[in-house]
């Protein structure tokens, strides 16, 4: 679990925010000697050990002023004058440490079922990695550079761009891709909880993500049906139905089809920048100009991919749990059809 | 409600499937004289009055064969040999009639709060309408042509393309955009049920949708933070904080900010086409070639936009219900901050 | 399913309300030829074929007047002037027909697992059947008389009492007992969804039920721990742990222990009686006197026991589904311990 | 919050277990300066500061042996060999400290609405307090003795009985009554989430509770409808409908009617006793005899009443939240009818 958290932890590379957060996790329930879960909830706490007085006081001074691109204004409208306003408050990216810790528990279960989830970066500020990075390439080059982009050549350009942007006090966004391999066919519910719906819910709940697509995604809008449909065939080697292409991204009719689940998410630029911006004092309703000197990441991408892995793992485990329960009480399904 | 259903009903234009489905809705509970709901569940039934023997028998003959791009295989893996296989079974687009009916109930409530949701088509097979169609333009040109594209000139090209594709027995996808105007600031939960997460869940549960983006969406990945952040200002006219741009799509930190909520979804081509395709017989595991002669739409787009409107309305009403309940038990919020 | 519904249907015996309700169920989804479910929701409709104009008009005349012991006032406070007021509106016992139909689906699954649920009457207006009626006796005498009381002698007294009460235009309550046999050890969640909590939720959601107890129930308050604890022993015959007594009612720490689950519920007298009662006109706030001539049951008990069976079946199936899903993803439990 | 926890904390009176547990609560999120909640989740931790090695080691020696009346066996069947077995593991009454802490947060909200919940003891091992203890009497004598029984005379007998039982190394059960005053009419959902169903779920989820009744409860089975129905009248003083009696216990048709909600729960004897009992070694399947020398309470009653208060507060706040949300989006209810 600590290993997963360390992927997300800031301050590891020159590209990160210089904030020092140890992200040390303590397990206080659900696990006994020999690291075995007892079946009861696993309770975790990650102390917020970085909050120093100077940092808190600086943020307090921003209490009345909307920070552009941040959630301060919307929290204020939702919770009123009592909204937590230290740092980004509840909307701080720090909450994703808990997601990564939870995902590490899900990973332990998925590992026993041969399900592997991997996320990596394929675009930073318009600089794109090569098309269709395979699972094998992503595994081979996993975390080989500071931004975890498996196209090692293009990654150099991306890193240079990030350094340039950082010097400007600005920030940029990018694209994270996620591949889930080994997911059995049959996961997902047929109507409201389609697998792409629950995966989208999980991933779109991560603060900075503004778009998601499965398989060919928005590219489907340029294709004809005769090009878009993946052709099924019987694969002698594996003894199961496979598909010649994977434009569906591993999901048909909301249910997994046994191919890789492939997802791309759009990450917006870090909203906190060191460039003067116009804004409003929410208490006095005055239009003002502000410049923030808080420590920030030039891009969230290099730290958001483990969060994406975690959320996909959690959503898949939920779907597995539902499917396995259903299968266990269905007494008369012909065992030939059953992969789960 | 019948009015909403008629938007989705097939057979209205030369572009639709020639299937005749009346989509007549019967309300059997929850509403009393004078069309007033009683507070208890509104029960609806839409009889499936189009199933003729010929149609059913044709589909039965496909029972063992995977129809490319459809859910037959995944339902088979999930439910075994008993999966419903009439038409597309449970995965048939017909189930969206129920969503539209439900959305019509949500609309009745949202209308009393001044919240308006509108959806329209902005792309068919790569042919794009003009950029940034406004709410006003979408309202003015709503349903002015068979595909409900507010760019009336480009719509002609799109319709010609659909006719051409139909003659080929093929199909295409496109993009639907949705605008929700009048949504108060403060809707959405701060972590797992962010408003974009619940909206994405609702929209991605519609069968043919393969991607979604909010505001600038994937475009954010090309922007710097200084370009991506929307600048807030105090608007004297409305007496509230507004934003100079709306790249956030009306949501910040998962909570609505009072601006239009803007969403784009990617619709894949109709999978059923009249062109020979390779596939597999699931029972015998033989690779076979099939050609379907079922009646189909050259694109789902002209019939899917009312489903998108419905799902957004339902998701917004859910969020309103949660927010209003919270606000009602919060006793000491300064009334100045309260828009809800 | 129709068989289960007929247990609850009124008008079968001289003790029932003379209302004629056919309770005919139509299955409109989820089941294919040969009565096999397809894995998707089973949709049912039971038309309300008894509502005649005379009956409706009579109830309309009561719209403004609180009927003592009924839900009219509380629905009015909850839903305002639009609350459904035909008959008992939403609070009518008629809604339990749907529960019985749902329970029949659960029964079909539980049957495949050897889990049997039976309910019967053990008390009517203070007249008690013999103590500790066994599962075997309840099965042998199931529905042998109009009130389904397995103590055939005492049942005669109860029936005479019901006839006497009916002539008075009054009503009485009683006790229903439920036994669930064959429930494997291990069902129920350890904290908030203890099995007795979800079973209590299910049963206390039936309108007329005002109390519930498991095993010795309130009798535990008269016992010492040395008398109350059930002594476990290893049973060679069955090869599993059994208990010498069953004061726990089959549940320990919120989880089933493999013994019979035994529940008793208290049923209040039918509130509608033909005796003058004081009440209030909700619209004018006048205190008035009313006498109702609607058709009613002298006791709900003879018709509520199939509803109790249904709700217990549904709650057990939910718990099984959760437990089976959990077990299926737990990879390393010693198979010796596993009964599920 | 600490005040509420101190009601439940052991070791305060000669009747308690001599275990020393400080039950000190730490709030780590959701509350800012001046003790005001921020609208986001309130995170609490109550360290388990009493676990000493001696205590743990003693319990470990019991790992294989079923402790009669405890959850060890059922947890073993559910979770296998990895079930937590320190003390009573997950089934320890210690978990109720968290419920009390949560209830203290609910209390803070209910206080602003004039809703008061009070619990007290009315029976210990068959010794009963006077009938129908009023809210006023319960308030006046609240916690006036070690067992919080408002009948101060009978309480002396109960305390003597507890001392006698404690000397025997045995234990006894009793009855806790709960009154909720000030609950507005209109709370609770009409079918599956009736207020008595959700309250029963909440209270029956407390480990030692084996029965529950509302108002006259099982007493209804001895009454006629003409005796059981509460007669409504218009009360000039309060300007609202009241009821001459309260046999319904404040709930009609699953919805609160504005009268006191009155609940009685049956508490079983503490299962851990210092008297030899027969049992089974789960691992070897041998029948054995055991005697426990752990520290225990002669009755849980004196410490369970604050847990009952907490669970009722939490369930009522949930119902209020649902009702308030509903009311806030219902635009056209005649304001005369509206108490919420």
PDB file of C-alpha atoms in Angstrom, chain D residues 164-317:
ATOM      1  CA  UNK D 164     -26.526 -10.292  43.653  1.00  0.00           C
ATOM      2  CA  UNK D 165     -26.170 -11.523  40.066  1.00  0.00           C
ATOM      3  CA  UNK D 166     -22.670 -10.112  39.830  1.00  0.00           C
ATOM      4  CA  UNK D 167     -21.599 -12.057  42.914  1.00  0.00           C
ATOM      5  CA  UNK D 168     -22.892 -15.216  41.225  1.00  0.00           C
ATOM      6  CA  UNK D 169     -20.684 -14.505  38.208  1.00  0.00           C
ATOM      7  CA  UNK D 170     -23.865 -14.478  36.158  1.00  0.00           C
ATOM      8  CA  UNK D 171     -25.677 -11.764  34.179  1.00  0.00           C
ATOM      9  CA  UNK D 172     -29.192 -10.554  33.362  1.00  0.00           C
ATOM     10  CA  UNK D 173     -31.082  -8.626  30.713  1.00  0.00           C
ATOM     11  CA  UNK D 174     -33.737  -5.952  30.804  1.00  0.00           C
ATOM     12  CA  UNK D 175     -35.802  -3.444  28.929  1.00  0.00           C
ATOM     13  CA  UNK D 176     -34.778  -0.006  27.648  1.00  0.00           C
ATOM     14  CA  UNK D 177     -37.451   2.505  26.667  1.00  0.00           C
ATOM     15  CA  UNK D 178     -36.858   5.409  24.327  1.00  0.00           C
ATOM     16  CA  UNK D 179     -38.987   8.531  23.877  1.00  0.00           C
ATOM     17  CA  UNK D 180     -38.464  10.993  21.042  1.00  0.00           C
ATOM     18  CA  UNK D 181     -40.343  14.241  21.654  1.00  0.00           C
ATOM     19  CA  UNK D 182     -40.793  17.067  19.200  1.00  0.00           C
ATOM     20  CA  UNK D 183     -40.647  14.953  16.049  1.00  0.00           C
ATOM     21  CA  UNK D 184     -42.787  16.737  13.448  1.00  0.00           C
ATOM     22  CA  UNK D 185     -45.563  14.836  11.710  1.00  0.00           C
ATOM     23  CA  UNK D 186     -44.585  13.641   8.236  1.00  0.00           C
ATOM     24  CA  UNK D 187     -41.306  11.713   8.724  1.00  0.00           C
ATOM     25  CA  UNK D 188     -40.863   8.266   7.212  1.00  0.00           C
ATOM     26  CA  UNK D 189     -41.440   6.760   3.805  1.00  0.00           C
ATOM     27  CA  UNK D 190     -44.744   5.058   2.978  1.00  0.00           C
ATOM     28  CA  UNK D 191     -43.667   1.540   1.998  1.00  0.00           C
ATOM     29  CA  UNK D 192     -40.296  -0.076   2.615  1.00  0.00           C
ATOM     30  CA  UNK D 193     -38.698   2.679   4.662  1.00  0.00           C
ATOM     31  CA  UNK D 194     -41.502   3.257   7.106  1.00  0.00           C
ATOM     32  CA  UNK D 195     -40.211   5.137  10.142  1.00  0.00           C
ATOM     33  CA  UNK D 196     -40.701   2.111  12.404  1.00  0.00           C
ATOM     34  CA  UNK D 197     -38.759  -0.007   9.874  1.00  0.00           C
ATOM     35  CA  UNK D 198     -35.731   2.300   9.795  1.00  0.00           C
ATOM     36  CA  UNK D 199     -35.832   2.818  13.567  1.00  0.00           C
ATOM     37  CA  UNK D 200     -36.061  -0.960  14.056  1.00  0.00           C
ATOM     38  CA  UNK D 201     -33.130  -1.449  11.660  1.00  0.00           C
ATOM     39  CA  UNK D 202     -31.076   1.089  13.633  1.00  0.00           C
ATOM     40  CA  UNK D 203     -31.878  -0.336  17.061  1.00  0.00           C
ATOM     41  CA  UNK D 204     -31.799  -4.035  16.124  1.00  0.00           C
ATOM     42  CA  UNK D 205     -28.284  -3.462  14.782  1.00  0.00           C
ATOM     43  CA  UNK D 206     -27.107  -3.053  18.410  1.00  0.00           C
ATOM     44  CA  UNK D 207     -25.637  -6.390  19.412  1.00  0.00           C
ATOM     45  CA  UNK D 208     -27.574  -7.436  22.492  1.00  0.00           C
ATOM     46  CA  UNK D 209     -31.063  -6.346  21.410  1.00  0.00           C
ATOM     47  CA  UNK D 210     -33.451  -9.232  20.655  1.00  0.00           C
ATOM     48  CA  UNK D 211     -36.836  -7.505  20.399  1.00  0.00           C
ATOM     49  CA  UNK D 212     -38.495  -4.160  19.768  1.00  0.00           C
ATOM     50  CA  UNK D 213     -41.986  -2.742  20.020  1.00  0.00           C
ATOM     51  CA  UNK D 214     -43.585   0.603  19.207  1.00  0.00           C
ATOM     52  CA  UNK D 215     -46.321   2.130  21.382  1.00  0.00           C
ATOM     53  CA  UNK D 216     -48.510  -0.655  22.769  1.00  0.00           C
ATOM     54  CA  UNK D 217     -46.409  -3.138  20.725  1.00  0.00           C
ATOM     55  CA  UNK D 218     -47.213  -6.742  21.564  1.00  0.00           C
ATOM     56  CA  UNK D 219     -49.978  -5.373  23.798  1.00  0.00           C
ATOM     57  CA  UNK D 220     -51.938  -4.582  20.618  1.00  0.00           C
ATOM     58  CA  UNK D 221     -52.549  -8.302  20.239  1.00  0.00           C
ATOM     59  CA  UNK D 222     -54.795  -8.220  23.309  1.00  0.00           C
ATOM     60  CA  UNK D 223     -56.854  -5.201  22.183  1.00  0.00           C
ATOM     61  CA  UNK D 224     -59.845  -4.657  19.940  1.00  0.00           C
ATOM     62  CA  UNK D 225     -59.663  -2.081  17.158  1.00  0.00           C
ATOM     63  CA  UNK D 226     -62.068   0.123  19.123  1.00  0.00           C
ATOM     64  CA  UNK D 227     -59.556   0.093  21.989  1.00  0.00           C
ATOM     65  CA  UNK D 228     -56.379   0.169  19.918  1.00  0.00           C
ATOM     66  CA  UNK D 229     -57.144   3.156  17.664  1.00  0.00           C
ATOM     67  CA  UNK D 230     -55.947   6.479  19.090  1.00  0.00           C
ATOM     68  CA  UNK D 231     -58.723   9.091  18.863  1.00  0.00           C
ATOM     69  CA  UNK D 232     -57.626  12.295  17.111  1.00  0.00           C
ATOM     70  CA  UNK D 233     -58.879  15.717  18.196  1.00  0.00           C
ATOM     71  CA  UNK D 234     -58.123  19.302  17.347  1.00  0.00           C
ATOM     72  CA  UNK D 235     -56.101  20.895  20.102  1.00  0.00           C
ATOM     73  CA  UNK D 236     -56.842  24.624  20.330  1.00  0.00           C
ATOM     74  CA  UNK D 237     -53.812  25.313  22.509  1.00  0.00           C
ATOM     75  CA  UNK D 238     -51.205  24.004  20.093  1.00  0.00           C
ATOM     76  CA  UNK D 239     -53.255  24.704  16.970  1.00  0.00           C
ATOM     77  CA  UNK D 240     -52.739  21.194  15.677  1.00  0.00           C
ATOM     78  CA  UNK D 241     -54.242  17.727  15.630  1.00  0.00           C
ATOM     79  CA  UNK D 242     -53.375  15.640  18.679  1.00  0.00           C
ATOM     80  CA  UNK D 243     -54.352  12.131  19.792  1.00  0.00           C
ATOM     81  CA  UNK D 244     -56.107  11.268  23.090  1.00  0.00           C
ATOM     82  CA  UNK D 245     -53.907   8.199  23.571  1.00  0.00           C
ATOM     83  CA  UNK D 246     -50.630   7.090  22.015  1.00  0.00           C
ATOM     84  CA  UNK D 247     -50.883   3.353  21.510  1.00  0.00           C
ATOM     85  CA  UNK D 248     -49.473   3.854  18.027  1.00  0.00           C
ATOM     86  CA  UNK D 249     -46.241   5.110  19.582  1.00  0.00           C
ATOM     87  CA  UNK D 250     -46.177   8.240  17.407  1.00  0.00           C
ATOM     88  CA  UNK D 251     -46.207   6.487  14.033  1.00  0.00           C
ATOM     89  CA  UNK D 252     -49.180   5.766  11.735  1.00  0.00           C
ATOM     90  CA  UNK D 253     -48.791   4.065   8.377  1.00  0.00           C
ATOM     91  CA  UNK D 254     -45.036   4.317   8.792  1.00  0.00           C
ATOM     92  CA  UNK D 255     -45.080   8.105   9.143  1.00  0.00           C
ATOM     93  CA  UNK D 256     -44.690  10.158  12.327  1.00  0.00           C
ATOM     94  CA  UNK D 257     -47.924  11.737  13.606  1.00  0.00           C
ATOM     95  CA  UNK D 258     -46.438  14.429  15.846  1.00  0.00           C
ATOM     96  CA  UNK D 259     -46.924  12.562  19.126  1.00  0.00           C
ATOM     97  CA  UNK D 260     -44.019  11.148  21.155  1.00  0.00           C
ATOM     98  CA  UNK D 261     -42.325   8.247  19.439  1.00  0.00           C
ATOM     99  CA  UNK D 262     -42.213   5.535  22.090  1.00  0.00           C
ATOM    100  CA  UNK D 263     -40.083   2.407  21.702  1.00  0.00           C
ATOM    101  CA  UNK D 264     -39.210  -0.505  24.008  1.00  0.00           C
ATOM    102  CA  UNK D 265     -36.287  -2.823  23.316  1.00  0.00           C
ATOM    103  CA  UNK D 266     -35.392  -6.165  24.904  1.00  0.00           C
ATOM    104  CA  UNK D 267     -31.761  -6.517  25.996  1.00  0.00           C
ATOM    105  CA  UNK D 268     -30.423 -10.025  26.506  1.00  0.00           C
ATOM    106  CA  UNK D 269     -28.104 -10.940  29.419  1.00  0.00           C
ATOM    107  CA  UNK D 270     -24.377 -10.303  28.891  1.00  0.00           C
ATOM    108  CA  UNK D 271     -23.195 -13.565  27.301  1.00  0.00           C
ATOM    109  CA  UNK D 272     -19.808 -13.594  29.041  1.00  0.00           C
ATOM    110  CA  UNK D 273     -20.260 -15.129  32.511  1.00  0.00           C
ATOM    111  CA  UNK D 274     -17.889 -16.689  35.073  1.00  0.00           C
ATOM    112  CA  UNK D 275     -19.798 -19.978  35.341  1.00  0.00           C
ATOM    113  CA  UNK D 276     -18.632 -23.207  33.663  1.00  0.00           C
ATOM    114  CA  UNK D 277     -20.401 -23.894  30.354  1.00  0.00           C
ATOM    115  CA  UNK D 278     -20.278 -26.624  27.742  1.00  0.00           C
ATOM    116  CA  UNK D 279     -19.023 -25.691  24.282  1.00  0.00           C
ATOM    117  CA  UNK D 280     -17.053 -26.819  21.233  1.00  0.00           C
ATOM    118  CA  UNK D 281     -13.525 -26.377  19.985  1.00  0.00           C
ATOM    119  CA  UNK D 282     -14.182 -25.195  16.417  1.00  0.00           C
ATOM    120  CA  UNK D 283     -10.848 -26.446  15.108  1.00  0.00           C
ATOM    121  CA  UNK D 284     -10.868 -29.930  16.613  1.00  0.00           C
ATOM    122  CA  UNK D 285     -14.659 -30.401  16.834  1.00  0.00           C
ATOM    123  CA  UNK D 286     -14.320 -31.658  20.398  1.00  0.00           C
ATOM    124  CA  UNK D 287     -17.007 -30.937  22.960  1.00  0.00           C
ATOM    125  CA  UNK D 288     -15.315 -29.181  25.897  1.00  0.00           C
ATOM    126  CA  UNK D 289     -16.159 -27.334  29.115  1.00  0.00           C
ATOM    127  CA  UNK D 290     -14.990 -23.761  29.675  1.00  0.00           C
ATOM    128  CA  UNK D 291     -15.031 -21.125  32.376  1.00  0.00           C
ATOM    129  CA  UNK D 292     -14.184 -17.531  31.553  1.00  0.00           C
ATOM    130  CA  UNK D 293     -12.590 -15.138  33.955  1.00  0.00           C
ATOM    131  CA  UNK D 294     -12.791 -12.060  31.806  1.00  0.00           C
ATOM    132  CA  UNK D 295     -14.123  -8.898  33.291  1.00  0.00           C
ATOM    133  CA  UNK D 296     -17.738  -8.330  32.432  1.00  0.00           C
ATOM    134  CA  UNK D 297     -20.878  -6.328  33.166  1.00  0.00           C
ATOM    135  CA  UNK D 298     -23.652  -8.069  35.141  1.00  0.00           C
ATOM    136  CA  UNK D 299     -26.005  -6.341  32.687  1.00  0.00           C
ATOM    137  CA  UNK D 300     -25.446  -4.310  29.554  1.00  0.00           C
ATOM    138  CA  UNK D 301     -28.561  -2.231  30.251  1.00  0.00           C
ATOM    139  CA  UNK D 302     -26.890   0.526  32.301  1.00  0.00           C
ATOM    140  CA  UNK D 303     -24.488   1.170  29.417  1.00  0.00           C
ATOM    141  CA  UNK D 304     -26.698   0.491  26.397  1.00  0.00           C
ATOM    142  CA  UNK D 305     -29.255   3.294  26.837  1.00  0.00           C
ATOM    143  CA  UNK D 306     -26.937   6.018  25.421  1.00  0.00           C
ATOM    144  CA  UNK D 307     -26.372   3.756  22.393  1.00  0.00           C
ATOM    145  CA  UNK D 308     -30.153   3.546  21.916  1.00  0.00           C
ATOM    146  CA  UNK D 309     -30.430   7.340  22.137  1.00  0.00           C
ATOM    147  CA  UNK D 310     -27.680   7.677  19.537  1.00  0.00           C
ATOM    148  CA  UNK D 311     -29.192   5.251  17.034  1.00  0.00           C
ATOM    149  CA  UNK D 312     -32.653   6.832  17.299  1.00  0.00           C
ATOM    150  CA  UNK D 313     -31.143  10.286  16.770  1.00  0.00           C
ATOM    151  CA  UNK D 314     -29.246   9.123  13.701  1.00  0.00           C
ATOM    152  CA  UNK D 315     -32.303   7.399  12.191  1.00  0.00           C
ATOM    153  CA  UNK D 316     -34.512  10.439  12.856  1.00  0.00           C
ATOM    154  CA  UNK D 317     -31.971  12.795  11.284  1.00  0.00           C
TER     155      UNK D 317
END
